[in-house]
PDB file of C-alpha atoms and ligand atoms in Angstrom:
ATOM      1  CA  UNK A 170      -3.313  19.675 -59.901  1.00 75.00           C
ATOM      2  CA  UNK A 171      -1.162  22.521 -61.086  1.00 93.00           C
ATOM      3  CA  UNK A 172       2.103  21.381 -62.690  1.00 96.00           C
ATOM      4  CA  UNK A 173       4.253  24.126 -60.677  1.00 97.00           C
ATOM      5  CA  UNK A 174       3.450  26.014 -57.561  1.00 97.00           C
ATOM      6  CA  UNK A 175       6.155  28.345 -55.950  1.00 97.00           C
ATOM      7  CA  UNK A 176       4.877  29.237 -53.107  1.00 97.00           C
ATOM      8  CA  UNK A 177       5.817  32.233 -50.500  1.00 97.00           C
ATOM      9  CA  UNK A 178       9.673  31.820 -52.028  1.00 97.00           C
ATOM     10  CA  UNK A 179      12.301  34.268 -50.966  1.00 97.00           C
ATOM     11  CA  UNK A 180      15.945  34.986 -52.043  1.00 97.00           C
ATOM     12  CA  UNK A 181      17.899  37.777 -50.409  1.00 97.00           C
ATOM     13  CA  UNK A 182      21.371  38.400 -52.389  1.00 96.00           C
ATOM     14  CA  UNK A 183      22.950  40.045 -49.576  1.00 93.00           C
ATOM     15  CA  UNK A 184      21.227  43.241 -48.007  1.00 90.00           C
ATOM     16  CA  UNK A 185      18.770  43.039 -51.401  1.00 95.00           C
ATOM     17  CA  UNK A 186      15.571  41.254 -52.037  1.00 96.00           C
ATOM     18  CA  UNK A 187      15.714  40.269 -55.002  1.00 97.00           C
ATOM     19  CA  UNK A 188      12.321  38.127 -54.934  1.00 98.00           C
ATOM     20  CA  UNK A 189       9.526  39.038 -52.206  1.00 97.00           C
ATOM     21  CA  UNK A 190       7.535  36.106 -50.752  1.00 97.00           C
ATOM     22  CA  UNK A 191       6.368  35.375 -54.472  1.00 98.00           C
ATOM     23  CA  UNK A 192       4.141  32.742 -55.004  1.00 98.00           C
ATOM     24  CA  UNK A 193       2.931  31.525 -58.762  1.00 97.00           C
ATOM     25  CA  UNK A 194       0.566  28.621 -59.471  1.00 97.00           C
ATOM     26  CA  UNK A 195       1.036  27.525 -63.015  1.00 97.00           C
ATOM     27  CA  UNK A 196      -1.821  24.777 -64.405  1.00 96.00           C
ATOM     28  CA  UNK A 197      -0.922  22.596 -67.058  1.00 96.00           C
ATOM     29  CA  UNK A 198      -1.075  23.569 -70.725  1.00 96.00           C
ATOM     30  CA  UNK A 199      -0.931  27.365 -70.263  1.00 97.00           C
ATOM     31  CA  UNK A 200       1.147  30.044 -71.830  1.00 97.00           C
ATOM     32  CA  UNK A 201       2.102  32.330 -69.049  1.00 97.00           C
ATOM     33  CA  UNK A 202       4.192  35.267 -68.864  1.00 96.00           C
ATOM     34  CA  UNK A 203       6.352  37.236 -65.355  1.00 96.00           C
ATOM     35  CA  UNK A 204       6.921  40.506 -66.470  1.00 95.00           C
ATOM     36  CA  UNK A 205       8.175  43.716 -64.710  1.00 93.00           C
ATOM     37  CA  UNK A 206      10.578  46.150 -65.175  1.00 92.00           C
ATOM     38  CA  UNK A 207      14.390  46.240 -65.225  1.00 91.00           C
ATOM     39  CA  UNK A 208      15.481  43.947 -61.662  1.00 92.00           C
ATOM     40  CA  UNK A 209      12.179  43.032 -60.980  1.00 95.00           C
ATOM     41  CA  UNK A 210      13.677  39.621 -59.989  1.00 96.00           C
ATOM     42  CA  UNK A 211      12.350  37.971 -63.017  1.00 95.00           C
ATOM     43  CA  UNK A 212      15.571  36.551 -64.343  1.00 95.00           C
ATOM     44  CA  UNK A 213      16.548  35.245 -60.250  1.00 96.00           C
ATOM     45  CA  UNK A 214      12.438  33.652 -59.942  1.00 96.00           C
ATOM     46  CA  UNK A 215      13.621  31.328 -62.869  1.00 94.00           C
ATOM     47  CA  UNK A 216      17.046  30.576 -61.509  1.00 95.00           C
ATOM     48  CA  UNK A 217      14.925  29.640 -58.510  1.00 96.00           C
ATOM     49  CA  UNK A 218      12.511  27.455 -60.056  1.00 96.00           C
ATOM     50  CA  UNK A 219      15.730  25.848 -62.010  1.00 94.00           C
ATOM     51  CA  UNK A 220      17.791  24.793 -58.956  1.00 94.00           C
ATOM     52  CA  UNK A 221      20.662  27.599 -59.908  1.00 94.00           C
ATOM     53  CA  UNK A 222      19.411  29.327 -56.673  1.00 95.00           C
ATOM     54  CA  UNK A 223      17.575  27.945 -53.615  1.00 95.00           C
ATOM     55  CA  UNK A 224      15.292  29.642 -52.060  1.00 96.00           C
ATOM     56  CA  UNK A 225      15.927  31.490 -48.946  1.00 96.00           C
ATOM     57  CA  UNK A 226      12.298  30.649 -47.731  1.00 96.00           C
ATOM     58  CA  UNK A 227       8.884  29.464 -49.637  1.00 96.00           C
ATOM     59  CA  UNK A 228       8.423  25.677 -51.139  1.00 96.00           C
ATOM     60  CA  UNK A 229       8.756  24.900 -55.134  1.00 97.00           C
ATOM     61  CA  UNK A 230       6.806  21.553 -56.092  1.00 97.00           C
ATOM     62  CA  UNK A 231       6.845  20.796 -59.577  1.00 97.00           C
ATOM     63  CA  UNK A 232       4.771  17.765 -60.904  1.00 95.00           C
ATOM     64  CA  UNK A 233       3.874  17.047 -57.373  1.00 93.00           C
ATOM     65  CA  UNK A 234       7.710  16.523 -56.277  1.00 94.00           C
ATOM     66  CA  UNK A 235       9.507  19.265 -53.920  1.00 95.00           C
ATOM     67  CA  UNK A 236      12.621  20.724 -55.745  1.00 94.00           C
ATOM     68  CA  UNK A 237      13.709  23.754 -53.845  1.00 86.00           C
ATOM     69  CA  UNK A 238      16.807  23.225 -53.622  1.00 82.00           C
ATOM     70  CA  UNK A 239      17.082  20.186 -55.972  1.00 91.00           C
ATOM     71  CA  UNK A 240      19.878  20.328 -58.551  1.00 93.00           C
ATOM     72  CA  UNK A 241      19.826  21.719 -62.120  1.00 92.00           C
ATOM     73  CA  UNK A 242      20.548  18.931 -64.011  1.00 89.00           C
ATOM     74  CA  UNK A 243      17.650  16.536 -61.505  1.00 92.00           C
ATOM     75  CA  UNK A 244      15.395  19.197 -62.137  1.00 94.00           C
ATOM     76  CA  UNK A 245      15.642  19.158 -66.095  1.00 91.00           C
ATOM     77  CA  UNK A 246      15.743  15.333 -65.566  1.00 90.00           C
ATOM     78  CA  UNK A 247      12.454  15.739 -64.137  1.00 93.00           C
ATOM     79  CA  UNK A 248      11.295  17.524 -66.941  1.00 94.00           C
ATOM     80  CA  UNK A 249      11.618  21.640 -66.523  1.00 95.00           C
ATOM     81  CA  UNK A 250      13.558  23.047 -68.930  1.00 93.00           C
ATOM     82  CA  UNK A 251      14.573  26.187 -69.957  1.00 91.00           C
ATOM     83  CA  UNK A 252      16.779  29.134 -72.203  1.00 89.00           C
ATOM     84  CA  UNK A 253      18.797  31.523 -70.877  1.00 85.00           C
ATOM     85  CA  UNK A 254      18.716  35.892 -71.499  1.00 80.00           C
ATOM     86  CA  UNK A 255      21.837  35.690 -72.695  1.00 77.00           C
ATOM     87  CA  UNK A 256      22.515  32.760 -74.961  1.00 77.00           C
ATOM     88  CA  UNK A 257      24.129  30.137 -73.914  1.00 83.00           C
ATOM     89  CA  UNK A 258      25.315  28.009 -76.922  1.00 86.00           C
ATOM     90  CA  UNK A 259      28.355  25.632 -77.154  1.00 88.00           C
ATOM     91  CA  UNK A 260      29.797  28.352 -80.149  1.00 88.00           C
ATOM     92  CA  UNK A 261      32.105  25.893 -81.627  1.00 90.00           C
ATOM     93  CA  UNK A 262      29.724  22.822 -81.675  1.00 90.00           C
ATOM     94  CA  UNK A 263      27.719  22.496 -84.673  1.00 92.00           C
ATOM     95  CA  UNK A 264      24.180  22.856 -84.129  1.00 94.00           C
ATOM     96  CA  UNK A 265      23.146  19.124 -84.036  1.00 93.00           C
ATOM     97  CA  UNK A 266      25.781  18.597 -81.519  1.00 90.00           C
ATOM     98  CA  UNK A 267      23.976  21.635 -79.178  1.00 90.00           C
ATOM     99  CA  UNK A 268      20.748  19.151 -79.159  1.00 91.00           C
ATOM    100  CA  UNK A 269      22.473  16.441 -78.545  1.00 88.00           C
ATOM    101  CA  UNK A 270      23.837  17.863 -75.643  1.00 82.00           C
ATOM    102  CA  UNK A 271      20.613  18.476 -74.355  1.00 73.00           C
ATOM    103  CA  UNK A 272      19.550  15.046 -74.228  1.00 77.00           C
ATOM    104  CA  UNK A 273      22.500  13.723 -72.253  1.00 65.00           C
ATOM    105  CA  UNK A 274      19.828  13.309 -69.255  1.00 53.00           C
ATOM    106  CA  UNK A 275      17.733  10.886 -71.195  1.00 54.00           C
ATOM    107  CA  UNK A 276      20.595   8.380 -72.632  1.00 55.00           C
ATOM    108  CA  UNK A 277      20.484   5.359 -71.292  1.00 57.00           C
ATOM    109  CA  UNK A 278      23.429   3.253 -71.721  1.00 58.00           C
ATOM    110  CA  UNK A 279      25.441   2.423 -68.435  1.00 60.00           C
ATOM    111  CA  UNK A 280      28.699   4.720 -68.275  1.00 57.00           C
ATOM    112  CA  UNK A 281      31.274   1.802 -69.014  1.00 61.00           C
ATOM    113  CA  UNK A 282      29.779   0.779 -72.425  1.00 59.00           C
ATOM    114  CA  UNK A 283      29.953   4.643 -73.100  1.00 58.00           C
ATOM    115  CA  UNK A 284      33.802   4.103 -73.021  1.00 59.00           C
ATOM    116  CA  UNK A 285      33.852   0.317 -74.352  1.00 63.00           C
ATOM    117  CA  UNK A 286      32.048   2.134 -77.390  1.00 64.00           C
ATOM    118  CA  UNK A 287      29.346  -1.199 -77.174  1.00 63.00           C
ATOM    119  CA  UNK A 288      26.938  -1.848 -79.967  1.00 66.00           C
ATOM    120  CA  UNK A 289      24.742  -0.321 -77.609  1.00 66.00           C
ATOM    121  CA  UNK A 290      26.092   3.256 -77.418  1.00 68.00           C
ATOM    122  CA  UNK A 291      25.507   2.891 -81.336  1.00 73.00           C
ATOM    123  CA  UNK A 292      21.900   2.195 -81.304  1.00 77.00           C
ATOM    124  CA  UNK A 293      21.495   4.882 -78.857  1.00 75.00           C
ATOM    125  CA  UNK A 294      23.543   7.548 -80.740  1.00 78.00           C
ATOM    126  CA  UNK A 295      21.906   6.644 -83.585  1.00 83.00           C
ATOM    127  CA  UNK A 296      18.412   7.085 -81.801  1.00 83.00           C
ATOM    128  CA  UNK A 297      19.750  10.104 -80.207  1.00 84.00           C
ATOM    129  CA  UNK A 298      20.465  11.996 -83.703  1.00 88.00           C
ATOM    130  CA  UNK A 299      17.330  11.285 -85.314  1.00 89.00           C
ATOM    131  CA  UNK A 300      15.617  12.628 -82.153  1.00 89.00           C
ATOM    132  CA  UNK A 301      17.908  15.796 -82.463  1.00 91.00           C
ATOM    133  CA  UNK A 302      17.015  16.122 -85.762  1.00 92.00           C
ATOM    134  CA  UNK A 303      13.148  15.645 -85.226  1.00 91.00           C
ATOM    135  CA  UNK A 304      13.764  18.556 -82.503  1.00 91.00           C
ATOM    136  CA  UNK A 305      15.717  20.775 -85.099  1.00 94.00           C
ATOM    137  CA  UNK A 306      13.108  19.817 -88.069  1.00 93.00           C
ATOM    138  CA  UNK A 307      10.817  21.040 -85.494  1.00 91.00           C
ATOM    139  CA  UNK A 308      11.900  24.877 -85.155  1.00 91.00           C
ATOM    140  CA  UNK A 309      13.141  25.189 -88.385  1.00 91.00           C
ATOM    141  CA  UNK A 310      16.870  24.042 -88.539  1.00 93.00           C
ATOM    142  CA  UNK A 311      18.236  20.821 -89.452  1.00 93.00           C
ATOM    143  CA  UNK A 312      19.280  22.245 -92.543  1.00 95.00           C
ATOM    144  CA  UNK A 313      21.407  24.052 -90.573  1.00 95.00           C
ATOM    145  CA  UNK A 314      22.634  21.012 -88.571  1.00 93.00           C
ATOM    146  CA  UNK A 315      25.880  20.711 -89.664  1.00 95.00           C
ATOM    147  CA  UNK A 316      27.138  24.355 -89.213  1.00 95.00           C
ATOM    148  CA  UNK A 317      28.641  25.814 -86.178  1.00 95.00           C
ATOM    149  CA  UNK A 318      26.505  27.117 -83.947  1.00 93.00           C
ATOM    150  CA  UNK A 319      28.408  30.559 -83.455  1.00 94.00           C
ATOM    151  CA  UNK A 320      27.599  31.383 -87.312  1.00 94.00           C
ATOM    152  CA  UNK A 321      24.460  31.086 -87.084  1.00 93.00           C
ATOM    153  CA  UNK A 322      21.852  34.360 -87.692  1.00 89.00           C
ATOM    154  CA  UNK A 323      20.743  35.156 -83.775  1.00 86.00           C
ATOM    155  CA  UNK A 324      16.954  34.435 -84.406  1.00 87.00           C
ATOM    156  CA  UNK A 325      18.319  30.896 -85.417  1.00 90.00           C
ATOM    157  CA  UNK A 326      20.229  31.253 -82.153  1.00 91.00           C
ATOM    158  CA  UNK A 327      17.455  31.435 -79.908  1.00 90.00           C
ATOM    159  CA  UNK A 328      15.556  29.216 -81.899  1.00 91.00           C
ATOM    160  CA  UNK A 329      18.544  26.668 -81.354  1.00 93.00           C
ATOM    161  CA  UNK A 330      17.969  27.173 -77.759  1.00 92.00           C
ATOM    162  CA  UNK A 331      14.889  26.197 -77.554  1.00 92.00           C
ATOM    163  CA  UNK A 332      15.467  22.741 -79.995  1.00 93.00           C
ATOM    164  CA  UNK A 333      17.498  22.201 -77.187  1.00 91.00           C
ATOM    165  CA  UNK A 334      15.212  22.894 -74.510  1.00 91.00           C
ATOM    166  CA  UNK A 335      13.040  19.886 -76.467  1.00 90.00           C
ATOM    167  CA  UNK A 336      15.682  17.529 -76.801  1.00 83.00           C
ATOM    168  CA  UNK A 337      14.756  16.218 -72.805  1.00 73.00           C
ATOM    169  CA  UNK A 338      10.609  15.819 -73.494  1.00 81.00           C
ATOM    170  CA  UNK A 339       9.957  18.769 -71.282  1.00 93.00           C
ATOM    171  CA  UNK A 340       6.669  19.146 -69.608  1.00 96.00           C
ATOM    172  CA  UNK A 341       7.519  22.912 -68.597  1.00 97.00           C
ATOM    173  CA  UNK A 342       9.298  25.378 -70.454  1.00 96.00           C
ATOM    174  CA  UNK A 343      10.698  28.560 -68.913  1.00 96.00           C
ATOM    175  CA  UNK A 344      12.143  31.151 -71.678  1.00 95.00           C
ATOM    176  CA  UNK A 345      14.148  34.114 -70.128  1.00 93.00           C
ATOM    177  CA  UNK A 346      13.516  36.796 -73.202  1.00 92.00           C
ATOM    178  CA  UNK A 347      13.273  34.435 -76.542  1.00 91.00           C
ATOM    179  CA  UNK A 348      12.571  37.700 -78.857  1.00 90.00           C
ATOM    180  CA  UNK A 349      15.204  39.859 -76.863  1.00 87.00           C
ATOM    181  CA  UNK A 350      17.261  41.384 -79.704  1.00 83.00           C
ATOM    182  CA  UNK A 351      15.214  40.064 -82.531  1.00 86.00           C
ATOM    183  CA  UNK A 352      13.955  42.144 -85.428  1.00 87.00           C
ATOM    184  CA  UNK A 353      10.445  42.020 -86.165  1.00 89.00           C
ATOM    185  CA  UNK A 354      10.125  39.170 -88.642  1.00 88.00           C
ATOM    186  CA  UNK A 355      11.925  37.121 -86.326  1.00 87.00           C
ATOM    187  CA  UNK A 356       9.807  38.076 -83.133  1.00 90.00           C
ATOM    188  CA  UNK A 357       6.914  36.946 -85.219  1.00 90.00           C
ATOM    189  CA  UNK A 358       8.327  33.337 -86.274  1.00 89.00           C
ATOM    190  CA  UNK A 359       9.668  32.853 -82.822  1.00 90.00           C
ATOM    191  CA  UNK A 360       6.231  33.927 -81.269  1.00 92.00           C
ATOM    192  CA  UNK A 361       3.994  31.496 -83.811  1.00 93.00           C
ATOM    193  CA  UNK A 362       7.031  28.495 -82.493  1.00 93.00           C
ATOM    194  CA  UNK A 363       5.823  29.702 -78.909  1.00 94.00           C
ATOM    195  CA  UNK A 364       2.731  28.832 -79.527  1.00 95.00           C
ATOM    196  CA  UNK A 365       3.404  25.459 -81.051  1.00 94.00           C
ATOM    197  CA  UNK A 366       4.937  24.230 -78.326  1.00 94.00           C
ATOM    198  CA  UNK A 367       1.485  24.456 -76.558  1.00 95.00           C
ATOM    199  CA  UNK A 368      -0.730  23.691 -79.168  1.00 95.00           C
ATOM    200  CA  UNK A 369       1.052  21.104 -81.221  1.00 92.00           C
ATOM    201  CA  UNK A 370       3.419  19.292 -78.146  1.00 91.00           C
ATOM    202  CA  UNK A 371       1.099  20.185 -75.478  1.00 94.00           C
ATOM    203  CA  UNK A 372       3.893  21.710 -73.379  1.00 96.00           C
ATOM    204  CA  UNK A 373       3.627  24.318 -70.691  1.00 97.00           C
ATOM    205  CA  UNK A 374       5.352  27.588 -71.181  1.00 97.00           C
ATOM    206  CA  UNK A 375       6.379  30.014 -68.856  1.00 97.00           C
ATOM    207  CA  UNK A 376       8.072  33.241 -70.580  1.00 96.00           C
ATOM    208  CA  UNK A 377      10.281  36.132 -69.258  1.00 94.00           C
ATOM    209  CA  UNK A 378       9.493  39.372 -71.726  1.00 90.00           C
ATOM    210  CA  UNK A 379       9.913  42.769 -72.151  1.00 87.00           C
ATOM    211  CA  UNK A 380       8.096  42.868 -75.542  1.00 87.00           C
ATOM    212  CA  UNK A 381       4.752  43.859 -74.479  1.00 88.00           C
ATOM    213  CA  UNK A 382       3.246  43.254 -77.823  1.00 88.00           C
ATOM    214  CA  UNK A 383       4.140  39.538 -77.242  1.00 91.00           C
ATOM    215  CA  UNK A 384       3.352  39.137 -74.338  1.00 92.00           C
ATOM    216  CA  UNK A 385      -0.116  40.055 -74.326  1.00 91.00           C
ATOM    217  CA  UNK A 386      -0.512  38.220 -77.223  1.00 92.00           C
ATOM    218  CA  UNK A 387       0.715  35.254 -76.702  1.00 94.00           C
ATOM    219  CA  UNK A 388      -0.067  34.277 -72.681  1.00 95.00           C
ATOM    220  CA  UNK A 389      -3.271  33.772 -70.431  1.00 95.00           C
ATOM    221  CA  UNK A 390      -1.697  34.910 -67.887  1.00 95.00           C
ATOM    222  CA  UNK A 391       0.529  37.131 -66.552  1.00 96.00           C
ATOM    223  CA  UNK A 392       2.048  37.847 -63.058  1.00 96.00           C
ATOM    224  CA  UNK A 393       3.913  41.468 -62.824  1.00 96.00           C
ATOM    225  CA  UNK A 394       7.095  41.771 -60.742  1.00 96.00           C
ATOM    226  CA  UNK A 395       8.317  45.259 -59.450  1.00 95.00           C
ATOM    227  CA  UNK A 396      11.020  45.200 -56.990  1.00 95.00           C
ATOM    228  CA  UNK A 397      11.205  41.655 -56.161  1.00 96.00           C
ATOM    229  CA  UNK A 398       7.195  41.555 -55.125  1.00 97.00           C
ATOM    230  CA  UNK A 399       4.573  40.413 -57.103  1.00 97.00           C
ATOM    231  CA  UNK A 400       2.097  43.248 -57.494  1.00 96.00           C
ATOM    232  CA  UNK A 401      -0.458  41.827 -60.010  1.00 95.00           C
ATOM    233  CA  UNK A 402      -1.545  38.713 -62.001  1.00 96.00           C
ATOM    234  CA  UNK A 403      -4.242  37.753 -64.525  1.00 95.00           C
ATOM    235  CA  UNK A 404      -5.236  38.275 -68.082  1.00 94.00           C
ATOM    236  CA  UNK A 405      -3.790  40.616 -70.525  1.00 93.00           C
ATOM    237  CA  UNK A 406      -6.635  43.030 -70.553  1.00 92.00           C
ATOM    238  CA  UNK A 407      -6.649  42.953 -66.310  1.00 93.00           C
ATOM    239  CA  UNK A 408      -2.716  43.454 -66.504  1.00 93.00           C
ATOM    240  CA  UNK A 409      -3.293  46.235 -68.911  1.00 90.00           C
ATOM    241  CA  UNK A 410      -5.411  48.353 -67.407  1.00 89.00           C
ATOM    242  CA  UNK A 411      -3.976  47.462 -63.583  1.00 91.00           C
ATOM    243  CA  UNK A 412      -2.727  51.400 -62.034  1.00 90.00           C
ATOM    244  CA  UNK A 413       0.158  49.166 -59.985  1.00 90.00           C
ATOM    245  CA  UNK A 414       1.436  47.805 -63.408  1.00 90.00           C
ATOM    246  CA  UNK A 415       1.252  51.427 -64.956  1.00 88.00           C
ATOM    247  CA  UNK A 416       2.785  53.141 -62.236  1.00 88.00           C
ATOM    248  CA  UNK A 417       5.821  50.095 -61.809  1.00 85.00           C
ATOM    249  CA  UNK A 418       6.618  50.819 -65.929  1.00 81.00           C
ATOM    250  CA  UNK A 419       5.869  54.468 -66.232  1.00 70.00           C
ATOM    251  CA  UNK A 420       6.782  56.032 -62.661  1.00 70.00           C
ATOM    252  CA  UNK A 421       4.208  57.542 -60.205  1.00 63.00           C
ATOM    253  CA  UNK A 422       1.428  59.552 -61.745  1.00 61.00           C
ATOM    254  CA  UNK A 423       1.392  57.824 -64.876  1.00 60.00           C
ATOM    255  CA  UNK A 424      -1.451  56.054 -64.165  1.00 59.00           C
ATOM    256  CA  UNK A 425      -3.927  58.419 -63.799  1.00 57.00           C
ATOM    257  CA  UNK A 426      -1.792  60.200 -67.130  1.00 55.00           C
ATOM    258  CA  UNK A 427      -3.057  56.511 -68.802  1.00 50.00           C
ATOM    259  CA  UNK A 428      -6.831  56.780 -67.654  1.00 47.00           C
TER     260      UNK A 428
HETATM  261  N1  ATP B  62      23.888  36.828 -58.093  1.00 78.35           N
HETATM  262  C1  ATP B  62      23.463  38.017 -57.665  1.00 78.35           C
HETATM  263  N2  ATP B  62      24.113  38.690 -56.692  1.00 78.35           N
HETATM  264  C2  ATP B  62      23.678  39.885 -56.244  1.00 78.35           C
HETATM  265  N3  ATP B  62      22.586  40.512 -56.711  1.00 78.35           N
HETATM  266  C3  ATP B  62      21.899  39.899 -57.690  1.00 78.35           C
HETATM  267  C4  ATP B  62      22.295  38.635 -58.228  1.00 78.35           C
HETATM  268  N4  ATP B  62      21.404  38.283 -59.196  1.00 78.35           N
HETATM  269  C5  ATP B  62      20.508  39.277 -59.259  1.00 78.35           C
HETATM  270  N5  ATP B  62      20.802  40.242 -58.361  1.00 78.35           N
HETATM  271  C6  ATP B  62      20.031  41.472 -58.122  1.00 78.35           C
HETATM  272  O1  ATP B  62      18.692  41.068 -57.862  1.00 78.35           O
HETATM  273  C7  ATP B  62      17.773  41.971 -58.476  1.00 78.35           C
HETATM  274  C8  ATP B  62      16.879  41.215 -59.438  1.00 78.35           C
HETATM  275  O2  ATP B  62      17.660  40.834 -60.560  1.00 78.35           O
HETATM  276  P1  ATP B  62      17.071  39.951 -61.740  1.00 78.35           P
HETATM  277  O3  ATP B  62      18.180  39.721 -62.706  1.00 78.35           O
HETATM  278  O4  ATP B  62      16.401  38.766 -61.172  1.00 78.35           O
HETATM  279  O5  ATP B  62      15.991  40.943 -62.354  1.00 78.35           O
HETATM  280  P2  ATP B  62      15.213  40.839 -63.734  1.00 78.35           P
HETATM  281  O6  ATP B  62      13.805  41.192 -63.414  1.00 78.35           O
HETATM  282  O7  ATP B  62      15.461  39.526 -64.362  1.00 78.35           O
HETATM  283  O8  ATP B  62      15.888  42.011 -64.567  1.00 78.35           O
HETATM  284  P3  ATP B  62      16.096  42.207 -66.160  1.00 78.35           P
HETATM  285  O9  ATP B  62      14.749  42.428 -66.745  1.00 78.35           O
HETATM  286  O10 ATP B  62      16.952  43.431 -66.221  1.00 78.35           O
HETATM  287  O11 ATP B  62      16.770  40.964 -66.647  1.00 78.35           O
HETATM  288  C9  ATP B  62      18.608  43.062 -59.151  1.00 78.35           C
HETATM  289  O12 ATP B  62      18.711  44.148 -58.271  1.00 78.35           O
HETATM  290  C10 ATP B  62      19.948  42.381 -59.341  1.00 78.35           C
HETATM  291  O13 ATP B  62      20.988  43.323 -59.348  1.00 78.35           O
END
């Protein structure tokens, strides 16, 4: 059984279609990329699969369970998790406190000992930060723990994003743009953490990208948005030489130009 299929799903924003009767199977264990150029309706597929948007039409089950339409926070309780194109840090938490943040699904003390500040609470703060700090260990940070998470370097940024992505025991992980605005070193050490999440934690990925270089790389398989439909899908080398793909990134013509 695949771990997420969107099937047929629609979103109108007004007079626009933003996403086209888009379906995307995703099997377990897989790197996989949805490309396409500038509006494709990459960022609004995610926000989809996320609960930030329901769909218009089309069904979303993810781990066998129907979520279109199911809330953010249920959704990342049920373990889909993701990082945003523009980074969404809490700037003046330090960067343990970011993680811990992330795991607020998973504690599991009763609301009222929260505020009684039980013996309980302890034991699971305490269990919380060492988790956080496994997750931080993990991409290369807990050095960094204790600073604020607004100082840090923007490669460490992203990277922060994604510890916190961990911190809930994803199963899926959707990345909108992880290298976007990185320099080259740092596109490198965030595409080897990529593929540790699969390799090493056995986690699905699903990335947005623009860097082509990474992205046919890195995934097994890639779907192609232009204009809100989905005009391609498979392996890098079918993606690569597809005239649709061409065409949607260099304008009409350019694929016989290519040949
Ligand atoms: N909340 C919204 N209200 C109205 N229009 C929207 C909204 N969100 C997205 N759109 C429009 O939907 C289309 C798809 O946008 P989306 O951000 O999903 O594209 P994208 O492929 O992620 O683009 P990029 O690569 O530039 O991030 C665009 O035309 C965009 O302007």
């Amino acid at each position: 059984m695949a771990l997420l299929e969107a099937t047929n799903i629609t979103k109108t924003f007004g007079g626009l279609t933003a996403v086209n009767d888009v379906t995307l199977i995703i099997e377990k264990g897989v790197i996989a990329s949805v490309i396409g150029p500038n509006g494709a309706g990459k960022t609004t597929f995610f926000n989809m699969l996320t609960g930030i948007y329901k769909p218009d039409k089309g069904a979303i089950l993810f781990d066998g369970k129907s979520i279109a339409g199911t809330r953010p926070d249920q959704i990342a309780a049920l373990g889909m998790r993701r990082t945003f194109q523009n980074i969404r840090l809490f700037d003046n938490m330090t960067v343990l406190e970011n993680v811990l943040v992330g795991m607020h699904t998973r504690l599991h003390v009763p609301f009222w000992q929260i505020i009684a500040s039980a013996p309980g609470v302890r034991r699971e703060e305490t269990k919380a930060r060492d988790e956080a700090r496994e997750r931080l260990a993990y991409v290369g940070l807990d050095a960094k723990r204790e600073e604020l998470a607004k100082n840090l370097p923007y490669g460490d940024q992203r990277r922060l994003e994604i510890a916190r992505a961990l911190a809930g025991d994803p199963k899926l992980i959707l990345l909108d743009e992880p290298t976007a605005g990185m320099n080259p070193q740092e596109t490198d050490a965030a595409t080897g953490l990529i593929r540790r999440l699969r390799d090493d934690l056995g986690l699905t990925v699903v990335l947005i990208e623009h860097d082509m270089r990474l992205v046919m790389a890195i995934s097994e398989r890639i779907s192609v948005l232009d204009y809100g439909t989905k005009i391609a899908e498979g392996d890098a080398h079918t993606i690569r030489s597809n005239p649709r793909v061409i065409e949607a990134y260099l304008g009409k013509g350019a694929a016989g130009a290519a040949a």
